[in-house]
Short mmCIF file of C-alpha atoms and ligand atoms in Angstrom, two decimals:
data_model
loop_
_atom_site.label_atom_id
_atom_site.label_comp_id
_atom_site.label_asym_id
_atom_site.label_seq_id
_atom_site.Cartn_x
_atom_site.Cartn_y
_atom_site.Cartn_z
CA MET A 1 44.11 55.66 62.83
CA LYS A 2 43.43 57.13 59.53
CA ILE A 3 39.60 58.29 58.25
CA LEU A 4 39.04 58.43 54.55
CA VAL A 5 35.72 60.08 54.10
CA ILE A 6 33.79 60.63 50.78
CA GLY A 7 31.22 63.19 50.10
CA ASN A 8 32.46 66.63 51.62
CA GLY A 9 28.88 68.23 51.65
CA PRO A 10 27.54 68.97 55.06
CA ALA A 11 28.11 65.45 56.24
CA GLY A 12 31.76 64.88 55.02
CA PHE A 13 32.47 67.86 55.98
CA THR A 14 31.22 67.92 59.61
CA LEU A 15 32.72 65.05 60.63
CA ALA A 16 36.05 65.80 58.43
CA LYS A 17 36.29 68.80 60.89
CA GLU A 18 35.19 67.14 64.15
CA LEU A 19 37.14 64.20 63.99
CA SER A 20 40.82 66.44 62.21
CA LYS A 21 41.64 67.13 66.10
CA ASP A 22 42.66 63.48 66.86
CA PHE A 23 43.29 61.62 63.20
CA ASP A 24 44.32 61.46 60.44
CA VAL A 25 41.55 62.90 57.42
CA THR A 26 41.14 62.95 53.69
CA ILE A 27 38.47 63.37 52.42
CA ILE A 28 37.91 62.35 48.50
CA GLU A 29 35.07 64.41 46.57
CA LYS A 30 33.53 64.26 42.83
CA GLU A 31 33.07 68.10 42.43
CA ASN A 32 35.93 70.72 41.64
CA SER A 33 34.72 73.16 44.52
CA LEU A 34 34.95 73.52 47.99
CA TYR A 35 32.83 73.29 50.92
CA TYR A 36 29.61 75.14 49.96
CA ASN A 37 26.31 76.51 51.87
CA LYS A 38 23.66 74.36 49.73
CA PRO A 39 20.78 76.15 51.47
CA MET A 40 22.03 79.35 50.20
CA LEU A 41 21.45 78.26 46.90
CA SER A 42 18.63 78.96 46.32
CA HIS A 43 19.29 82.45 48.34
CA TYR A 44 22.18 83.16 45.21
CA ILE A 45 20.01 82.34 42.69
CA ALA A 46 17.53 85.53 43.72
CA GLY A 47 20.20 87.83 43.91
CA PHE A 48 20.95 87.91 47.61
CA VAL A 49 24.51 86.82 47.98
CA GLY A 50 27.33 85.94 46.09
CA GLU A 51 28.83 83.50 45.39
CA MET A 52 31.82 84.56 48.59
CA ALA A 53 29.02 84.06 50.41
CA LEU A 54 28.71 80.35 49.63
CA PHE A 55 32.01 78.84 49.51
CA ARG A 56 33.54 80.36 53.11
CA TYR A 57 36.49 77.48 53.84
CA SER A 58 39.48 78.22 51.34
CA HIS A 59 42.59 75.31 50.79
CA GLU A 60 44.08 77.09 53.89
CA TRP A 61 41.36 76.26 55.95
CA TYR A 62 41.22 72.78 54.86
CA ASP A 63 45.34 72.73 55.49
CA LYS A 64 45.17 74.97 58.49
CA TYR A 65 42.33 71.65 60.31
CA GLY A 66 45.55 69.20 58.74
CA ILE A 67 42.22 67.98 56.24
CA GLU A 68 43.98 66.62 53.03
CA LEU A 69 41.36 67.27 50.17
CA ASN A 70 41.30 65.70 46.72
CA LEU A 71 39.10 67.57 44.72
CA GLY A 72 37.50 66.24 41.17
CA VAL A 73 38.55 62.67 42.46
CA GLU A 74 35.63 60.11 42.25
CA ALA A 75 35.11 57.08 44.98
CA GLU A 76 34.12 54.05 42.54
CA ARG A 77 34.45 50.70 44.59
CA ILE A 78 34.99 49.73 48.35
CA ASP A 79 37.58 46.89 48.77
CA GLU A 80 36.67 46.22 52.24
CA THR A 81 39.45 42.83 52.10
CA ARG A 82 42.80 45.19 51.47
CA LYS A 83 40.76 48.32 53.24
CA LYS A 84 41.43 50.02 50.37
CA LEU A 85 39.00 52.76 48.42
CA VAL A 86 39.46 52.37 44.59
CA THR A 87 39.15 56.33 43.13
CA THR A 88 39.82 57.68 39.20
CA ASN A 89 42.89 59.52 40.77
CA GLY A 90 44.54 55.67 42.03
CA GLU A 91 44.06 54.08 45.83
CA PHE A 92 43.62 55.01 49.12
CA GLU A 93 43.74 53.37 52.42
CA TYR A 94 41.67 53.78 55.74
CA ASP A 95 41.07 52.31 59.09
CA ALA A 96 37.35 53.13 58.43
CA LEU A 97 35.84 54.62 55.72
CA VAL A 98 32.70 57.12 56.30
CA LEU A 99 30.77 57.32 52.84
CA ALA A 100 29.25 60.84 53.12
CA THR A 101 28.10 60.76 48.85
CA GLY A 102 24.69 62.35 50.15
CA ALA A 103 21.99 62.86 47.31
CA ARG A 104 20.77 63.46 43.73
CA ALA A 105 17.87 65.67 42.97
CA ARG A 106 15.04 62.67 41.35
CA GLU A 107 14.38 63.36 37.94
CA PRO A 108 10.71 63.36 36.44
CA GLU A 109 9.64 60.28 34.04
CA VAL A 110 7.93 62.60 31.26
CA GLU A 111 8.31 63.60 28.12
CA GLY A 112 11.21 66.02 26.91
CA LYS A 113 12.35 66.10 30.83
CA GLU A 114 15.75 67.24 28.81
CA HIS A 115 13.31 70.52 29.05
CA LEU A 116 13.72 71.10 32.92
CA MET A 117 15.61 72.39 35.34
CA THR A 118 16.82 70.30 39.24
CA LEU A 119 18.62 72.16 42.01
CA ARG A 120 21.18 70.56 44.14
CA THR A 121 24.74 71.61 43.00
CA PHE A 122 26.24 75.43 42.81
CA GLU A 123 26.72 74.31 38.78
CA ASP A 124 22.65 74.46 38.69
CA ALA A 125 21.93 77.17 40.71
CA LYS A 126 24.04 79.06 38.42
CA ARG A 127 22.22 77.48 35.56
CA ILE A 128 18.86 77.95 36.69
CA LYS A 129 20.20 82.06 37.53
CA GLU A 130 21.29 82.61 33.76
CA SER A 131 18.60 81.09 32.63
CA LEU A 132 16.60 83.53 35.04
CA GLU A 133 17.67 86.68 33.75
CA SER A 134 15.18 86.36 30.65
CA GLU A 135 12.35 85.21 31.93
CA ASP A 136 10.13 86.56 35.06
CA GLU A 137 7.35 83.96 35.09
CA PRO A 138 9.94 81.14 36.40
CA VAL A 139 7.88 77.54 37.04
CA ILE A 140 8.59 75.54 39.91
CA ILE A 141 7.27 71.77 40.09
CA GLY A 142 7.28 70.76 43.92
CA GLY A 143 6.35 72.03 46.52
CA GLY A 144 8.73 70.43 48.79
CA PHE A 145 11.45 72.41 50.95
CA ILE A 146 13.59 73.08 47.95
CA GLY A 147 10.25 74.52 46.06
CA LEU A 148 9.61 76.84 48.40
CA GLU A 149 12.90 77.97 49.62
CA LEU A 150 13.12 78.86 45.73
CA ALA A 151 10.02 79.68 45.49
CA SER A 152 9.45 82.79 48.02
CA ASN A 153 13.28 83.81 47.55
CA LEU A 154 12.18 84.68 43.72
CA ALA A 155 9.34 86.35 44.74
CA LYS A 156 11.06 88.50 47.52
CA ALA A 157 13.42 89.24 44.39
CA GLY A 158 10.43 90.66 42.13
CA PHE A 159 9.87 87.54 40.13
CA LYS A 160 6.62 85.72 39.75
CA PRO A 161 7.13 82.49 40.67
CA ARG A 162 4.28 79.34 40.07
CA VAL A 163 4.80 75.99 41.80
CA VAL A 164 3.05 72.96 40.75
CA HIS A 165 2.38 70.19 43.17
CA ARG A 166 0.83 66.95 43.41
CA ARG A 167 -1.24 68.21 47.02
CA ALA A 168 -3.43 70.49 48.88
CA THR A 169 -0.23 69.96 51.53
CA PHE A 170 3.27 70.62 52.20
CA LEU A 171 6.07 69.17 54.04
CA GLY A 172 3.89 66.57 55.82
CA LEU A 173 1.73 69.25 57.61
CA ASP A 174 -1.57 69.49 58.12
CA GLU A 175 -4.05 71.28 56.37
CA GLU A 176 -4.86 73.86 58.82
CA LEU A 177 -0.88 74.54 58.61
CA SER A 178 -0.53 74.09 54.68
CA GLY A 179 -3.69 76.18 54.67
CA ILE A 180 -1.17 79.67 56.44
CA LEU A 181 1.93 78.64 54.69
CA LYS A 182 -0.03 79.13 51.27
CA GLU A 183 -1.25 82.30 51.81
CA LYS A 184 1.48 83.52 53.65
CA LEU A 185 3.73 82.95 50.57
CA GLU A 186 1.00 83.95 48.47
CA ASN A 187 0.83 87.19 49.85
CA ALA A 188 4.96 87.09 49.72
CA GLY A 189 4.45 86.59 45.06
CA VAL A 190 4.36 83.30 45.27
CA SER A 191 1.36 81.56 43.22
CA PHE A 192 0.00 77.97 43.77
CA LEU A 193 -1.03 75.05 41.64
CA LEU A 194 -2.27 72.43 43.90
CA ASN A 195 -3.32 68.60 43.25
CA ALA A 196 -1.77 69.41 39.55
CA ASN A 197 0.67 66.74 38.43
CA LEU A 198 3.34 66.72 35.62
CA MET A 199 2.09 65.03 32.62
CA LYS A 200 5.56 66.43 29.87
CA ALA A 201 7.83 69.58 29.01
CA ASP A 202 8.68 71.21 26.30
CA GLU A 203 10.85 74.46 25.18
CA LYS A 204 8.76 76.24 26.28
CA GLY A 205 6.39 75.78 29.00
CA ILE A 206 4.72 72.45 30.94
CA LEU A 207 1.91 70.20 29.96
CA THR A 208 -0.34 69.32 33.84
CA ASP A 209 -2.90 67.47 34.21
CA LYS A 210 -4.66 71.32 34.94
CA GLY A 211 -3.55 73.07 32.30
CA TYR A 212 -0.65 74.06 30.13
CA ILE A 213 2.26 76.52 31.90
CA LYS A 214 3.92 78.97 29.37
CA SER A 215 7.73 79.40 30.66
CA LYS A 216 11.21 78.92 29.57
CA THR A 217 13.19 78.34 33.23
CA LYS A 218 11.19 75.55 34.47
CA ILE A 219 12.45 74.14 37.77
CA CYS A 220 11.83 70.38 39.45
CA ALA A 221 12.16 70.05 42.51
CA ILE A 222 10.34 66.66 43.20
CA GLY A 223 12.70 65.04 45.88
CA ILE A 224 16.24 62.99 46.54
CA VAL A 225 17.91 59.98 45.25
CA PRO A 226 20.72 58.92 48.08
CA ASN A 227 24.23 58.58 46.02
CA LYS A 228 23.84 54.78 47.07
CA GLU A 229 25.86 53.49 44.20
CA ILE A 230 29.04 52.68 45.60
CA ALA A 231 27.52 50.67 47.86
CA GLU A 232 26.49 48.18 45.64
CA LYS A 233 29.39 47.50 43.64
CA SER A 234 30.96 46.78 47.02
CA GLY A 235 28.56 44.48 48.03
CA ILE A 236 26.79 46.48 50.92
CA LYS A 237 23.74 46.19 51.33
CA THR A 238 21.23 48.98 50.24
CA ASN A 239 17.35 50.16 50.10
CA ARG A 240 16.50 53.45 49.05
CA GLY A 241 20.07 54.55 50.33
CA VAL A 242 23.02 53.12 52.60
CA LEU A 243 22.26 50.87 54.96
CA ILE A 244 23.26 51.44 58.95
CA ASP A 245 22.59 50.54 62.07
CA GLU A 246 22.53 52.77 64.94
CA ARG A 247 25.49 53.40 65.46
CA PHE A 248 26.42 54.50 61.62
CA GLN A 249 27.97 50.65 60.50
CA THR A 250 27.36 50.25 57.04
CA SER A 251 26.84 45.69 56.27
CA ALA A 252 30.83 45.99 56.12
CA GLY A 253 32.99 46.56 58.62
CA ASP A 254 34.13 49.58 59.32
CA VAL A 255 32.88 51.81 56.82
CA TYR A 256 29.70 53.79 58.10
CA ALA A 257 27.10 55.93 56.61
CA ILE A 258 25.91 58.93 56.96
CA GLY A 259 23.96 61.89 55.47
CA ASP A 260 21.27 61.81 52.79
CA CYS A 261 22.87 58.47 51.76
CA ALA A 262 22.61 56.79 54.28
CA GLU A 263 19.49 55.15 55.67
CA TYR A 264 17.97 53.52 59.05
CA GLU A 265 14.89 51.95 59.09
CA GLY A 266 13.19 53.12 56.31
CA ILE A 267 13.72 56.61 57.27
CA ILE A 268 16.50 59.34 55.11
CA CYS A 269 17.79 62.43 56.57
CA GLY A 270 16.94 64.38 53.33
CA THR A 271 18.26 68.09 55.27
CA ALA A 272 21.83 70.37 56.04
CA LYS A 273 20.97 70.12 59.52
CA THR A 274 20.06 66.23 60.40
CA SER A 275 23.24 65.90 57.96
CA MET A 276 25.52 67.73 60.36
CA GLU A 277 24.52 65.93 63.54
CA HIS A 278 24.69 62.58 62.30
CA ALA A 279 28.04 63.42 61.60
CA ARG A 280 29.22 64.65 65.19
CA THR A 281 27.71 62.27 66.82
CA LEU A 282 29.45 59.76 64.54
CA ALA A 283 32.74 61.52 65.24
CA ASN A 284 31.67 60.36 69.45
CA ILE A 285 31.29 57.10 67.82
CA LEU A 286 34.99 56.74 66.39
CA ARG A 287 36.35 58.61 69.14
CA GLY A 288 35.24 55.65 71.53
CA LYS A 289 32.72 58.01 73.08
CA GLU A 290 28.80 56.37 74.00
CA ALA A 291 26.81 58.42 71.31
CA LEU A 292 23.14 57.28 70.36
CA TYR A 293 21.56 59.09 67.66
CA ASP A 294 17.85 59.60 67.80
CA PHE A 295 16.64 58.77 64.32
CA ASN A 296 13.56 59.01 65.54
CA PHE A 297 13.40 62.93 66.40
CA ARG A 298 13.63 65.56 63.56
CA SER A 299 13.45 69.00 63.40
CA ILE A 300 14.27 71.11 60.47
CA VAL A 301 14.64 74.96 60.29
CA PHE A 302 13.38 76.32 56.41
CA LYS A 303 13.87 79.96 55.75
CA PHE A 304 11.29 80.83 52.36
CA GLY A 305 11.61 84.38 51.92
CA ASP A 306 11.04 86.29 55.23
CA LEU A 307 9.40 83.70 56.94
CA PRO A 308 11.61 81.18 59.11
CA ILE A 309 9.07 78.09 59.88
CA THR A 310 10.78 75.33 62.36
CA ILE A 311 8.58 71.89 62.83
CA ILE A 312 10.36 69.77 65.22
CA GLY A 313 9.71 65.95 66.26
CA ARG A 314 6.18 64.12 64.86
CA VAL A 315 3.71 66.65 63.74
CA LYS A 316 0.41 64.20 63.48
CA ASN A 317 -2.56 64.19 64.65
CA GLU A 318 -3.82 65.95 67.95
CA SER A 319 -2.80 69.31 68.04
CA ARG A 320 -2.64 73.38 69.85
CA TRP A 321 -1.96 76.31 69.68
CA VAL A 322 -0.20 77.93 72.43
CA ASP A 323 0.49 81.20 70.94
CA GLU A 324 -0.52 82.61 66.93
CA ASN A 325 3.05 81.23 65.57
CA ILE A 326 3.40 77.98 67.57
CA LYS A 327 1.14 75.13 67.60
CA VAL A 328 2.19 71.80 69.13
CA PHE A 329 1.21 68.05 68.47
CA LEU A 330 0.46 65.76 71.32
CA GLU A 331 0.37 62.21 71.97
CA ASN A 332 -0.44 60.76 75.18
CA ASN A 333 -0.52 64.43 76.60
CA MET A 334 2.82 64.12 75.93
CA VAL A 335 4.00 67.09 73.77
CA VAL A 336 5.73 65.28 70.64
CA GLY A 337 6.13 67.98 67.52
CA ALA A 338 6.12 71.19 66.94
CA VAL A 339 5.61 73.85 64.96
CA VAL A 340 6.90 77.02 65.68
CA LEU A 341 6.68 80.39 62.60
CA GLU A 342 8.76 83.25 62.79
CA ASP A 343 10.25 82.45 66.17
CA LEU A 344 13.70 80.94 65.96
CA LYS A 345 14.77 81.27 69.59
CA GLU A 346 11.62 80.53 70.77
CA ALA A 347 11.68 76.75 68.08
CA MET A 348 14.87 76.17 69.45
CA ARG A 349 14.24 76.11 73.31
CA LEU A 350 10.77 74.44 72.16
CA GLU A 351 12.81 72.18 70.31
CA LYS A 352 14.95 71.23 74.00
CA LEU A 353 11.97 70.90 76.03
CA ILE A 354 10.49 68.33 73.89
CA LYS A 355 13.35 66.31 73.29
CA ASN A 356 13.87 65.80 77.30
CA GLY A 357 10.12 64.60 77.32
CA LEU A 358 7.18 67.15 77.71
CA SER A 359 3.76 67.29 78.95
P1 FAD B 401 25.28 66.09 49.21
O1 FAD B 401 25.51 66.94 50.06
O2 FAD B 401 24.66 65.86 48.85
O3 FAD B 401 27.43 66.30 50.01
C1 FAD B 401 27.58 64.77 49.26
C2 FAD B 401 29.01 65.27 48.70
O4 FAD B 401 29.58 63.73 47.72
C3 FAD B 401 28.45 66.03 47.25
O5 FAD B 401 29.69 67.32 47.23
C4 FAD B 401 29.43 65.25 46.42
O6 FAD B 401 29.98 65.62 44.82
C5 FAD B 401 29.27 63.88 46.75
N1 FAD B 401 30.02 62.86 46.48
C6 FAD B 401 28.60 61.54 45.73
N2 FAD B 401 29.11 60.47 45.30
C7 FAD B 401 31.34 60.79 45.17
C8 FAD B 401 31.87 60.11 44.85
N3 FAD B 401 31.49 58.82 44.79
N4 FAD B 401 32.54 60.02 45.05
C9 FAD B 401 32.85 61.23 45.04
N5 FAD B 401 32.35 62.09 46.15
C10 FAD B 401 31.08 61.84 45.75
N6 FAD B 401 19.14 71.34 54.00
C11 FAD B 401 18.31 71.95 55.63
O7 FAD B 401 18.70 71.82 56.62
N7 FAD B 401 17.50 73.85 55.21
C12 FAD B 401 17.76 74.30 54.45
O8 FAD B 401 17.27 75.52 54.47
C13 FAD B 401 18.19 72.87 52.90
N8 FAD B 401 18.17 74.12 51.66
C14 FAD B 401 18.15 73.70 50.73
C15 FAD B 401 18.39 73.97 49.50
C16 FAD B 401 18.82 72.98 48.21
C17 FAD B 401 18.74 74.35 46.58
C18 FAD B 401 19.34 72.11 48.53
C19 FAD B 401 19.94 71.67 47.16
C20 FAD B 401 19.96 71.49 49.81
C21 FAD B 401 19.03 72.70 50.89
N9 FAD B 401 18.27 71.26 51.56
C22 FAD B 401 18.91 72.14 53.58
C23 FAD B 401 19.14 69.93 52.25
C24 FAD B 401 20.92 70.26 52.83
O9 FAD B 401 21.12 70.16 51.70
C25 FAD B 401 21.20 68.53 52.27
O10 FAD B 401 20.70 67.23 53.20
C26 FAD B 401 22.34 68.35 52.40
O11 FAD B 401 23.67 68.99 51.52
C27 FAD B 401 23.08 66.30 52.91
O12 FAD B 401 24.25 66.65 52.76
P2 FAD B 401 25.79 65.48 53.05
O13 FAD B 401 26.52 66.03 53.26
O14 FAD B 401 24.59 64.24 53.01
O15 FAD B 401 24.99 65.05 51.01
#
């Protein structure tokens, strides 16, 4: 069976690796670079790791796994009837096709947006790193996990990053946890302007509704836009992302979608961890095994400078601290979520317990 995977990010790469033993796997990737670790990009920008640490898989690795890798080739349209993918480098046949096209950084719709940078690819990271050679006080617009990761790593590296965030809370956490996170990051050297909206940008800085901030390096991290254009052009149903059912099947026969481009009942995963979980589950489905993915249960791990934080399951409503670093969330006397500061081992243990039902 011929499996064609579009995208060589965490979702596509993991799927190809999983399936390479059983099937004939081909990857189509529009970037001209091998697989790299996106969660490490801010560590690279801060100077903690070099390029080599991001790119850990060589062409030889793909050859060894028997994966045909086509770099610099853009997928354009799926011809469902002929079971062919049309690309900038000719047509590719498939028995099953998987869209793992990910997402791109959302751009703000403000005057002067050309003065703002975004962070999604290695090329973006190189551009930001270069700009920081002549800037000590970068501004980061957006207090999501990418903005906070970047800010905390830059603070650790001795910069004075300022985060402009439109809310007073972060990452869907409650006020108490957001306050703790903010305090820890402030102590590490990040400063915040909260409840502030970006109005415009120019070469020298940004204007917010709370005043003007001077900085040559301005990075916008305000979310992602799923890459759904191929699906749209091919008559596959989309909403914010490519619509899938609980088996990652799109509205076209033998066409699946995983990772950041896929949308299941309004949910877009948005993390490498989840994208890889999608890939492993779909690999089992394609191998003919009974496999189900629980789209409603998510757990995410971030490392903000020296602070690891894990967010597990649903973290709203009734809550209780079980020790100074673990806050659990309850619904009908069942633990349905937790936030764990620092202790990654405990976080993994708790994730399993909550998934299996913990009262
Ligand atoms: P992507 O990684 O976006 O890969 C999709 C690939 O498809 C791309 O290589 C793209 O070039 C290719 N593609 C798109 N369209 C086409 C086309 N038409 N033809 C051919 N190829 C195409 N997640 C975490 O879990 N933890 C973290 O700490 C974390 N930190 C992050 C820090 C940064 C700076 C960034 C940018 C992301 C971070 N993430 C983190 C998020 C994580 O990287 C993404 O959720 C993950 O990369 C999604 O994987 P994906 O394979 O679905 O998509």
